[in-house]
Coordinates of C-alpha atoms and ligand atoms in Angstrom, one line a residue:
M296 CA -48.3 -2.2 -129.2
L297 CA -50.3 0.2 -130.7
A298 CA -48.6 2.9 -128.9
D299 CA -45.3 2.3 -130.8
I300 CA -47.0 3.0 -134.2
L301 CA -48.9 6.2 -133.3
P302 CA -47.3 9.6 -134.2
P303 CA -46.3 11.6 -131.3
S304 CA -48.8 14.0 -129.8
P305 CA -48.8 17.4 -131.0
V306 CA -49.2 18.9 -127.5
V307 CA -46.7 20.8 -125.9
P308 CA -46.2 21.3 -122.3
T309 CA -44.8 24.4 -120.9
V310 CA -43.8 22.7 -117.6
D311 CA -41.4 20.4 -116.7
F312 CA -42.8 17.4 -115.1
N313 CA -39.3 16.3 -113.4
A314 CA -38.7 19.7 -111.7
D315 CA -39.2 20.4 -108.3
G316 CA -41.1 23.3 -107.2
A317 CA -44.8 24.9 -108.2
Q318 CA -45.2 25.5 -111.8
H319 CA -48.1 26.9 -113.4
G320 CA -48.0 26.4 -117.0
L321 CA -50.1 25.4 -120.1
L322 CA -50.7 22.6 -122.6
R323 CA -50.4 24.0 -125.9
L324 CA -52.5 22.2 -128.3
P325 CA -52.1 23.4 -131.9
Y326 CA -55.4 24.3 -133.6
S327 CA -55.3 25.9 -137.1
R328 CA -58.6 27.5 -137.8
D329 CA -59.8 30.6 -139.9
D330 CA -59.4 33.3 -137.4
S331 CA -56.1 31.9 -136.1
A332 CA -53.8 30.2 -138.8
W333 CA -51.3 28.9 -136.4
G334 CA -53.5 29.1 -133.4
S335 CA -53.5 26.9 -130.4
V336 CA -55.8 25.5 -127.5
M337 CA -54.0 26.6 -124.2
I338 CA -55.0 24.2 -121.5
P339 CA -54.0 25.3 -117.8
I340 CA -52.0 22.6 -116.1
A341 CA -50.2 23.0 -112.6
V342 CA -47.5 20.8 -111.6
V343 CA -46.1 20.7 -108.0
K344 CA -43.4 18.4 -107.2
N345 CA -41.1 17.9 -104.1
G346 CA -38.6 15.1 -104.3
E347 CA -39.6 11.5 -104.6
G348 CA -42.8 9.9 -103.9
P349 CA -46.1 9.1 -105.5
T350 CA -47.8 11.1 -108.3
V351 CA -51.5 12.1 -108.2
L352 CA -53.1 13.4 -111.0
L353 CA -56.2 15.5 -110.5
A354 CA -58.8 16.3 -113.2
G355 CA -61.7 18.3 -113.6
G356 CA -63.6 19.8 -116.4
N357 CA -63.6 16.5 -118.2
H358 CA -67.1 17.5 -119.2
G359 CA -67.3 21.4 -119.6
D360 CA -70.5 22.2 -117.6
E361 CA -69.6 20.6 -114.4
Y362 CA -67.8 23.1 -112.0
E363 CA -66.9 21.5 -108.7
G364 CA -63.8 20.1 -110.0
P365 CA -62.7 23.3 -111.7
V366 CA -63.5 25.4 -108.6
A367 CA -61.7 23.0 -106.2
L368 CA -58.7 22.5 -108.5
F369 CA -58.0 25.9 -109.7
D370 CA -58.3 27.0 -105.9
L371 CA -55.8 24.0 -105.0
A372 CA -53.4 24.8 -107.7
R373 CA -53.1 28.3 -106.1
T374 CA -52.8 27.4 -102.5
L375 CA -50.9 24.0 -102.6
R376 CA -47.4 24.8 -101.2
T377 CA -44.2 22.7 -102.5
E378 CA -43.1 22.2 -98.8
E379 CA -46.2 20.4 -97.9
V380 CA -46.0 17.9 -100.8
H381 CA -44.2 14.5 -100.8
G382 CA -44.0 13.4 -104.6
R383 CA -45.7 15.0 -107.2
V384 CA -49.3 16.7 -107.9
I385 CA -50.5 17.2 -111.4
I386 CA -53.5 19.4 -111.7
V387 CA -55.6 19.9 -114.8
P388 CA -58.8 21.9 -113.4
A389 CA -60.3 21.9 -116.9
M390 CA -59.5 19.0 -119.1
N391 CA -61.6 19.7 -122.0
Y392 CA -60.7 23.5 -122.1
P393 CA -62.7 24.4 -125.1
A394 CA -66.0 22.7 -123.6
F395 CA -65.4 24.5 -120.3
R396 CA -64.9 28.0 -121.8
A397 CA -67.9 27.3 -123.8
G398 CA -70.1 25.9 -120.4
T399 CA -71.1 23.1 -122.4
R400 CA -70.6 19.2 -122.0
T401 CA -69.0 18.5 -125.3
S402 CA -66.5 20.8 -127.1
P403 CA -67.7 23.6 -129.3
I404 CA -64.9 22.9 -132.0
D405 CA -66.0 19.1 -132.8
R406 CA -68.7 18.2 -130.4
G407 CA -66.4 15.8 -128.7
N408 CA -67.3 14.2 -125.7
L409 CA -64.1 13.9 -124.1
N410 CA -65.0 11.0 -121.6
R411 CA -66.3 9.1 -124.6
T412 CA -63.2 9.6 -126.7
F413 CA -60.3 7.9 -124.8
P414 CA -57.8 6.5 -125.6
G415 CA -58.0 9.3 -128.3
R416 CA -55.7 9.9 -131.2
P417 CA -52.6 12.1 -131.6
D418 CA -54.0 12.8 -135.2
G419 CA -57.8 13.2 -134.9
T420 CA -59.8 16.0 -133.7
V421 CA -58.8 18.5 -130.9
T422 CA -61.0 16.4 -128.1
Q423 CA -59.4 13.4 -129.6
K424 CA -55.9 14.9 -129.2
I425 CA -56.5 15.9 -125.7
A426 CA -57.7 12.4 -124.7
D427 CA -54.4 10.9 -126.6
Y428 CA -52.0 13.5 -124.5
V429 CA -53.8 12.6 -121.3
T430 CA -53.6 8.8 -122.0
R431 CA -49.7 8.7 -123.4
H432 CA -48.4 11.3 -121.4
L433 CA -50.1 12.2 -118.2
L434 CA -51.6 8.7 -117.1
P435 CA -48.2 6.9 -117.1
L436 CA -46.7 9.4 -114.6
A437 CA -49.7 8.8 -112.0
D438 CA -50.2 6.4 -109.4
V439 CA -53.4 7.7 -108.1
V440 CA -56.3 9.5 -110.7
L441 CA -58.9 11.6 -109.5
D442 CA -61.3 12.7 -112.1
I443 CA -64.0 15.0 -110.6
H444 CA -67.4 15.1 -112.3
S445 CA -71.0 16.4 -111.5
G446 CA -74.2 16.0 -113.3
G447 CA -74.0 19.0 -115.9
K448 CA -76.7 20.9 -117.0
T449 CA -78.9 18.0 -117.4
L450 CA -78.6 15.7 -114.3
D451 CA -78.2 16.4 -110.5
F452 CA -76.8 13.8 -108.2
V453 CA -76.4 13.4 -104.6
P454 CA -72.8 13.9 -103.9
Y455 CA -70.6 10.7 -104.1
A456 CA -67.1 9.6 -104.8
A457 CA -67.2 6.2 -106.9
A458 CA -65.2 3.3 -108.1
H459 CA -66.0 0.5 -110.4
L460 CA -66.1 -3.4 -109.8
L461 CA -62.8 -4.6 -111.3
D462 CA -61.4 -8.1 -112.5
D463 CA -58.5 -7.3 -110.3
K464 CA -59.6 -7.4 -106.9
V465 CA -56.5 -6.0 -105.4
Q466 CA -56.9 -2.9 -107.7
E467 CA -60.4 -2.7 -107.0
A468 CA -59.5 -2.6 -103.1
R469 CA -57.2 0.1 -103.8
C470 CA -59.7 2.2 -105.8
F471 CA -62.6 1.6 -103.1
A472 CA -60.1 2.6 -100.0
A473 CA -59.1 6.0 -102.3
V474 CA -63.2 6.5 -102.6
A475 CA -63.5 6.1 -98.8
A476 CA -60.7 8.5 -98.1
F477 CA -62.3 11.2 -100.4
G478 CA -64.9 11.4 -97.7
A479 CA -68.0 12.4 -99.7
P480 CA -71.4 12.0 -98.0
Y481 CA -72.1 9.1 -100.3
A482 CA -69.8 6.5 -102.0
M483 CA -71.0 4.6 -104.9
R484 CA -70.0 1.2 -106.4
M485 CA -70.8 2.5 -109.8
L486 CA -72.2 0.9 -113.1
E487 CA -71.4 2.7 -116.0
I488 CA -74.3 2.6 -118.7
D489 CA -71.8 3.9 -121.5
A490 CA -68.1 2.9 -120.2
L491 CA -66.5 2.8 -123.8
G492 CA -64.0 5.5 -124.4
M493 CA -64.0 6.9 -120.8
L494 CA -61.1 8.0 -118.8
D495 CA -62.0 5.8 -116.2
S496 CA -61.7 2.6 -117.8
T497 CA -58.4 3.6 -119.6
A498 CA -56.7 4.5 -116.4
E499 CA -58.3 1.3 -114.7
A500 CA -56.7 -0.9 -117.7
M501 CA -53.3 0.6 -116.9
G502 CA -53.5 -0.4 -113.2
K503 CA -54.1 3.1 -111.7
T504 CA -56.0 3.8 -108.4
F505 CA -58.8 5.5 -110.1
V506 CA -61.4 7.5 -108.1
T507 CA -64.4 9.4 -110.0
T508 CA -67.0 11.7 -108.5
E509 CA -70.8 12.8 -109.1
L510 CA -70.8 15.9 -106.8
G511 CA -74.2 17.8 -107.9
G512 CA -75.3 19.3 -111.0
G513 CA -77.7 21.5 -112.7
G514 CA -75.0 23.3 -114.8
T515 CA -73.5 24.9 -111.6
A516 CA -71.8 24.2 -108.2
R517 CA -73.2 24.8 -104.8
A518 CA -71.2 26.1 -101.5
A519 CA -71.8 22.6 -100.0
T520 CA -70.7 20.4 -103.0
I521 CA -67.6 22.8 -103.6
A522 CA -66.6 22.3 -99.8
I523 CA -66.9 18.5 -100.6
A524 CA -64.6 18.8 -103.5
K525 CA -62.2 21.0 -101.9
R526 CA -62.1 18.7 -98.7
G527 CA -62.1 15.4 -100.8
V528 CA -59.0 16.4 -103.0
R529 CA -56.8 17.1 -100.0
N530 CA -58.2 13.9 -98.3
L531 CA -57.2 12.1 -101.3
L532 CA -53.6 13.5 -101.3
R533 CA -53.3 12.5 -97.7
H534 CA -54.5 8.9 -98.5
A535 CA -51.6 8.6 -101.5
G536 CA -49.0 10.0 -99.0
V537 CA -48.4 13.2 -100.8
L538 CA -49.7 15.2 -98.1
E539 CA -49.2 14.7 -94.3
G540 CA -52.0 13.8 -91.9
G541 CA -55.1 11.7 -91.9
S542 CA -58.2 12.0 -93.9
E543 CA -60.7 14.9 -92.6
P544 CA -63.9 13.1 -92.3
G545 CA -67.1 14.8 -93.5
E546 CA -70.5 13.9 -91.8
G547 CA -69.9 10.2 -92.5
T548 CA -70.1 8.3 -95.9
R549 CA -73.2 6.2 -96.7
W550 CA -72.3 3.4 -99.2
L551 CA -74.6 2.7 -102.1
D552 CA -74.6 0.3 -105.1
M553 CA -75.8 0.3 -108.6
P554 CA -76.3 -3.4 -108.8
D555 CA -77.6 -3.7 -112.5
G556 CA -79.4 -1.7 -115.3
Q557 CA -82.7 -1.5 -113.2
C558 CA -81.0 1.5 -111.3
F559 CA -81.7 3.5 -114.6
H560 CA -85.2 4.9 -115.4
F561 CA -85.4 6.3 -118.9
A562 CA -88.2 8.6 -120.2
E563 CA -90.2 6.9 -122.9
D564 CA -92.1 10.0 -123.7
D565 CA -91.3 13.9 -124.1
G566 CA -92.9 16.0 -121.7
L567 CA -93.0 18.1 -118.2
L568 CA -91.2 16.6 -115.4
E569 CA -93.1 16.4 -112.2
T570 CA -90.4 15.0 -109.7
C571 CA -91.9 13.2 -106.9
R572 CA -88.8 12.5 -104.7
D573 CA -86.0 14.8 -104.2
L574 CA -82.3 13.5 -104.2
G575 CA -81.3 11.5 -101.2
D576 CA -85.0 10.4 -100.4
A577 CA -85.7 6.8 -99.5
V578 CA -87.7 4.8 -102.2
R579 CA -89.5 1.5 -102.1
R580 CA -89.7 -0.7 -105.3
G581 CA -92.9 0.4 -107.2
D582 CA -92.9 4.0 -105.7
V583 CA -93.7 6.6 -108.3
V584 CA -90.3 8.9 -108.4
A585 CA -91.4 10.9 -111.4
R586 CA -94.3 11.8 -113.7
V587 CA -93.9 13.1 -117.4
H588 CA -96.9 15.1 -118.4
P589 CA -97.8 15.4 -122.1
I590 CA -97.6 19.0 -123.0
G591 CA -99.5 19.2 -126.4
R592 CA -103.0 19.6 -124.5
T593 CA -104.9 19.3 -121.3
G594 CA -106.6 16.3 -120.0
R595 CA -104.0 13.6 -120.5
A596 CA -102.7 11.4 -118.0
P597 CA -98.9 11.8 -117.2
A598 CA -96.4 8.7 -117.6
E599 CA -95.3 7.2 -114.4
Y600 CA -92.0 6.2 -113.7
R601 CA -91.8 3.7 -110.7
A602 CA -88.8 2.8 -108.8
A603 CA -87.6 -0.7 -109.9
L604 CA -85.6 -1.3 -106.7
D605 CA -85.5 -0.3 -103.0
G606 CA -82.9 2.6 -102.3
I607 CA -82.5 6.4 -102.6
L608 CA -82.8 8.7 -105.4
A609 CA -79.2 9.3 -106.4
A610 CA -79.7 11.0 -109.4
R611 CA -82.4 12.8 -111.4
H612 CA -83.0 14.6 -114.6
F613 CA -82.4 18.3 -113.9
P614 CA -84.4 20.4 -116.5
G615 CA -88.0 21.0 -116.3
L616 CA -88.8 19.4 -119.7
V617 CA -87.9 15.9 -120.7
Q618 CA -87.0 14.3 -124.1
T619 CA -87.6 10.5 -124.7
G620 CA -84.6 8.9 -123.8
D621 CA -83.6 10.9 -121.0
C622 CA -82.5 9.4 -117.8
V623 CA -85.0 10.6 -115.6
A624 CA -84.0 8.8 -112.3
V625 CA -81.2 6.8 -110.8
I626 CA -81.8 4.6 -107.8
G627 CA -78.9 3.4 -105.7
T628 CA -79.4 0.8 -103.3
V629 CA -78.1 1.3 -99.9
D630 CA -75.6 -1.0 -98.0
P631 CA -77.0 -2.7 -94.9
Ligands
ZN245 ZN1 -69.1 14.6 -116.1

């Protein structure tokens, strides 16, 4: 096995994963640099354990400009009481901590996109070292893994929890049952456009029950999407048997599909975005969902982006200006 020949992780946790009680500690990742020769990146982590039972790993801040996860998980870490837990909850509210502190998707240290870096390397960049620690030290402890994303500064989504179609149909059913339990307004059978190096595929390959989310975006978090995240993490803990009680349903969940690559609509020119539909709006195949206006001079016709499928607008480009290659719109098809 590759894991046998890799050097040990340089990351040192200040928590004991096997101790009962609530611990608030740090993952200390050595980072030697000009302004701190023996410096470290200190990643907050909480462990709440009470006896035997399943382990749930809850992660936010995989991308540093997505805020529902950090808000819900810093809040949960502070409020979760040992007595209400059966088993163990491991909480990492801001996994790519340097990116989170910078408010950017990728790390300011090495430009690492953590969710394209898995399984990582113990002898690589800071971002690769974070991925390696999660892969070899946190994922093996977990039965259920939740990674909370939203759209960041450049995308905005209807709020959904999601899992992927998997070859192992038993595992796939476990993942979708957990997605349903999360109780977001939407649930997605998700197709990835760029799955290589994701925490998702790494956790799934290890047989974990894995749930991801896209809860909003635009480089902030709204009251409504924070409430979805807070309710969802507790619902998932109940579903896993770590907390008692049944799932607290929201307003009901609509199931969406991303059946193939036609869901994604990419800009073929730079310009000014005119959104023609809002998130959650119904669209028919052929409807114009966005126009991109040339901005060099007046009098030129905009490029039109038409829905390739019937469904709803599930995601859109967020900033007002578009660059060639940006994802302008994503259509999710609606389950009958
Ligand atoms: Zn993300």
